[in-house]
Short mmCIF file of C-alpha atoms in Angstrom, two decimals:
data_model
loop_
_atom_site.label_atom_id
_atom_site.label_comp_id
_atom_site.label_asym_id
_atom_site.label_seq_id
_atom_site.Cartn_x
_atom_site.Cartn_y
_atom_site.Cartn_z
CA ASN A 1473 113.08 -82.29 280.44
CA ALA A 1474 114.43 -84.85 277.95
CA LEU A 1475 112.27 -83.29 275.21
CA GLY A 1476 113.56 -79.85 275.74
CA ILE A 1477 110.09 -78.22 276.26
CA SER A 1478 109.46 -75.92 279.31
CA ASN A 1479 106.94 -77.34 281.76
CA HIS A 1480 105.67 -73.65 282.76
CA LYS A 1481 104.70 -72.56 279.25
CA LYS A 1482 100.92 -72.97 278.75
CA GLY A 1483 99.70 -75.33 276.22
CA TYR A 1484 102.90 -77.29 276.35
CA LEU A 1485 103.15 -80.87 278.21
CA MET A 1486 102.82 -80.20 281.67
CA SER A 1487 104.39 -82.34 284.61
CA ASN A 1488 101.06 -82.96 286.24
CA VAL A 1489 99.05 -84.19 283.42
CA SER A 1490 99.26 -87.93 282.30
CA LEU A 1491 100.39 -89.10 279.05
CA GLU A 1492 96.63 -90.31 278.76
CA GLN A 1493 95.11 -86.95 279.36
CA GLN A 1494 97.52 -85.41 276.81
CA VAL A 1495 96.61 -87.98 274.19
CA GLU A 1496 92.75 -87.33 275.08
CA ARG A 1497 93.46 -83.60 274.40
CA LEU A 1498 95.07 -83.99 271.21
CA THR A 1499 92.59 -86.56 270.07
CA ALA A 1500 89.91 -84.06 270.79
CA ILE A 1501 91.78 -81.31 269.01
CA GLU A 1502 92.31 -83.54 265.73
CA ASP A 1503 88.46 -84.76 266.10
CA ILE A 1504 87.51 -80.87 265.93
CA LYS A 1505 89.59 -80.09 263.15
CA GLN A 1506 88.47 -83.05 261.11
CA MET A 1507 84.60 -82.10 262.16
CA LYS A 1508 85.38 -78.17 260.96
CA ALA A 1509 87.03 -79.77 257.89
CA ARG A 1510 83.56 -81.70 257.12
CA TYR A 1511 81.60 -78.50 257.63
CA CYS A 1512 83.86 -76.54 255.13
CA SER A 1513 83.58 -79.58 252.70
CA TYR A 1514 79.58 -79.41 253.03
CA ALA A 1515 79.75 -75.62 252.52
CA ASP A 1516 81.89 -75.94 249.22
CA ASN A 1517 79.24 -78.82 248.16
CA GLY A 1518 76.27 -76.42 247.77
CA TYR A 1519 75.81 -75.85 251.38
CA ASP A 1520 74.76 -79.34 251.71
CA PRO A 1521 71.81 -78.69 254.39
CA ASP A 1522 71.66 -82.54 255.83
CA GLY A 1523 75.41 -82.71 256.11
CA MET A 1524 75.51 -78.99 257.79
CA ALA A 1525 72.66 -80.13 260.15
CA SER A 1526 74.44 -83.36 261.17
CA LEU A 1527 77.40 -81.22 262.68
CA PHE A 1528 75.16 -79.19 265.03
CA THR A 1529 73.19 -80.06 268.65
CA GLU A 1530 69.38 -79.68 268.43
CA ASP A 1531 69.47 -76.28 270.28
CA ALA A 1532 72.38 -74.78 268.27
CA ILE A 1533 72.93 -71.21 267.19
CA TRP A 1534 74.50 -70.00 263.84
CA ASP A 1535 75.54 -66.31 264.22
CA GLY A 1536 76.18 -64.93 260.85
CA GLY A 1537 76.08 -61.24 261.56
CA ASP A 1538 74.94 -59.69 258.43
CA PHE A 1539 74.18 -63.30 256.98
CA GLY A 1540 71.71 -63.44 259.91
CA ARG A 1541 71.22 -65.59 263.06
CA TYR A 1542 69.47 -68.91 263.37
CA GLU A 1543 68.47 -71.19 266.25
CA GLY A 1544 67.91 -74.68 266.46
CA VAL A 1545 69.24 -77.22 264.12
CA GLN A 1546 65.77 -77.12 261.70
CA ASP A 1547 66.39 -73.30 261.49
CA ILE A 1548 70.31 -73.53 260.77
CA LYS A 1549 69.40 -76.45 258.00
CA SER A 1550 66.73 -74.26 256.48
CA PHE A 1551 69.26 -71.38 256.14
CA PHE A 1552 71.82 -73.57 254.56
CA SER A 1553 69.28 -75.23 252.13
CA ASN A 1554 68.64 -71.69 250.58
CA LEU A 1555 71.99 -70.20 250.79
CA SER A 1556 73.37 -71.95 247.65
CA ASN A 1557 70.95 -69.52 245.69
CA GLU A 1558 72.81 -66.60 246.96
CA ILE A 1559 76.25 -67.97 247.13
CA VAL A 1560 76.47 -70.27 244.10
CA PHE A 1561 80.18 -71.45 244.51
CA ALA A 1562 82.43 -71.06 247.55
CA ILE A 1563 85.75 -72.62 248.74
CA HIS A 1564 85.90 -72.29 252.47
CA PRO A 1565 89.72 -72.75 253.59
CA VAL A 1566 89.92 -72.42 257.56
CA MET A 1567 93.27 -71.76 259.15
CA ASN A 1568 95.05 -70.99 262.36
CA PRO A 1569 93.27 -72.99 264.64
CA LEU A 1570 93.16 -72.20 268.30
CA ILE A 1571 91.58 -74.71 270.16
CA THR A 1572 90.86 -75.01 273.96
CA ILE A 1573 89.46 -78.11 275.72
CA ASP A 1574 87.51 -78.27 278.68
CA GLY A 1575 86.14 -81.96 279.30
CA ASP A 1576 83.36 -82.38 276.88
CA SER A 1577 83.41 -78.87 275.94
CA ALA A 1578 85.55 -76.70 273.75
CA ASN A 1579 86.39 -73.39 272.00
CA ALA A 1580 87.81 -73.00 268.51
CA LYS A 1581 88.71 -70.10 266.65
CA TRP A 1582 89.90 -70.06 263.02
CA TRP A 1583 90.24 -67.58 260.16
CA LEU A 1584 88.20 -67.93 256.95
CA ILE A 1585 89.41 -66.42 253.52
CA MET A 1586 86.56 -67.46 251.06
CA TRP A 1587 86.44 -67.08 247.43
CA CYS A 1588 83.08 -67.26 246.33
CA THR A 1589 80.66 -66.52 243.40
CA MET A 1590 77.48 -64.68 244.66
CA MET A 1591 74.14 -63.69 242.71
CA VAL A 1592 74.12 -59.72 242.65
CA ASP A 1593 71.00 -58.25 240.91
CA GLY A 1594 70.57 -61.42 238.99
CA LYS A 1595 74.32 -61.77 237.73
CA LYS A 1596 77.28 -63.74 238.83
CA GLU A 1597 79.88 -61.99 240.68
CA GLY A 1598 83.27 -63.12 242.14
CA ARG A 1599 83.71 -62.02 245.81
CA TRP A 1600 86.34 -62.10 248.53
CA PHE A 1601 85.11 -62.92 252.10
CA ALA A 1602 87.18 -62.89 255.32
CA ALA A 1603 85.90 -63.66 258.44
CA GLU A 1604 86.60 -64.87 262.02
CA TYR A 1605 84.93 -68.18 263.16
CA ASP A 1606 84.31 -68.54 267.08
CA ASP A 1607 83.13 -71.98 267.82
CA TYR A 1608 81.62 -73.56 270.98
CA LEU A 1609 81.45 -77.19 270.84
CA VAL A 1610 80.25 -80.05 272.95
CA LYS A 1611 80.83 -83.81 272.82
CA GLN A 1612 77.78 -85.68 272.68
CA ASN A 1613 77.72 -89.43 272.15
CA GLY A 1614 81.31 -89.68 271.58
CA SER A 1615 81.18 -86.94 268.75
CA TRP A 1616 81.82 -83.30 268.75
CA LEU A 1617 79.07 -81.12 267.81
CA PHE A 1618 78.73 -77.21 267.14
CA LYS A 1619 76.65 -75.63 269.81
CA HIS A 1620 77.43 -72.27 268.74
CA ILE A 1621 79.04 -70.62 265.63
CA LYS A 1622 79.68 -67.03 265.44
CA VAL A 1623 80.94 -65.54 262.29
CA GLU A 1624 82.64 -62.10 262.46
CA GLY A 1625 82.98 -60.96 258.85
CA LYS A 1626 85.93 -58.47 258.35
CA PHE A 1627 85.07 -57.76 254.80
CA LEU A 1628 83.11 -58.93 251.66
CA ALA A 1629 84.62 -57.42 248.31
CA SER A 1630 84.07 -57.99 244.96
CA HIS A 1631 86.86 -59.62 242.84
CA GLU A 1632 87.45 -56.53 240.60
CA GLU A 1633 87.58 -53.86 243.36
CA GLY A 1634 89.37 -56.09 246.17
CA TRP A 1635 89.31 -55.39 249.81
CA ALA A 1636 91.67 -52.43 250.07
CA ASN A 1637 88.93 -49.97 250.77
CA GLN A 1638 87.11 -52.22 253.07
CA THR A 1639 89.99 -52.59 255.61
CA GLY A 1640 91.91 -50.14 257.78
#
């Protein structure tokens, strides 16, 4: 084609997809990226429980593995309202998004590499945390919301010791 883009490669422009459908898909992907950025911003702002809760459906699930599993927006909000007592500082950069749109539902996968300060035995400790996010989202009333977040931790290591002994 004129753009030099192969029509047979998955994820690229397809000849049977209208320009309007392509714009809708790209808009949904960008909306989801912005929503995840808000999630990270709320997390980096003391795990703002009201902000975090505003991004979830009423029946959502947040499954953080060793951090626990919380069902329903009120349970999720309660978890985040207490988390800043354990993690007193955090930076949540997420990267490498893989986002698949299917009408009013979507799946988004991200990598997280987090720097944080955690309370350990009453003392502040610098930590490294790496994880994969696997998010399922739905579009309700024109906005994307989290239906299910799964956080698969890869390591949580002290800053001094690093992660080398925790990874393969």
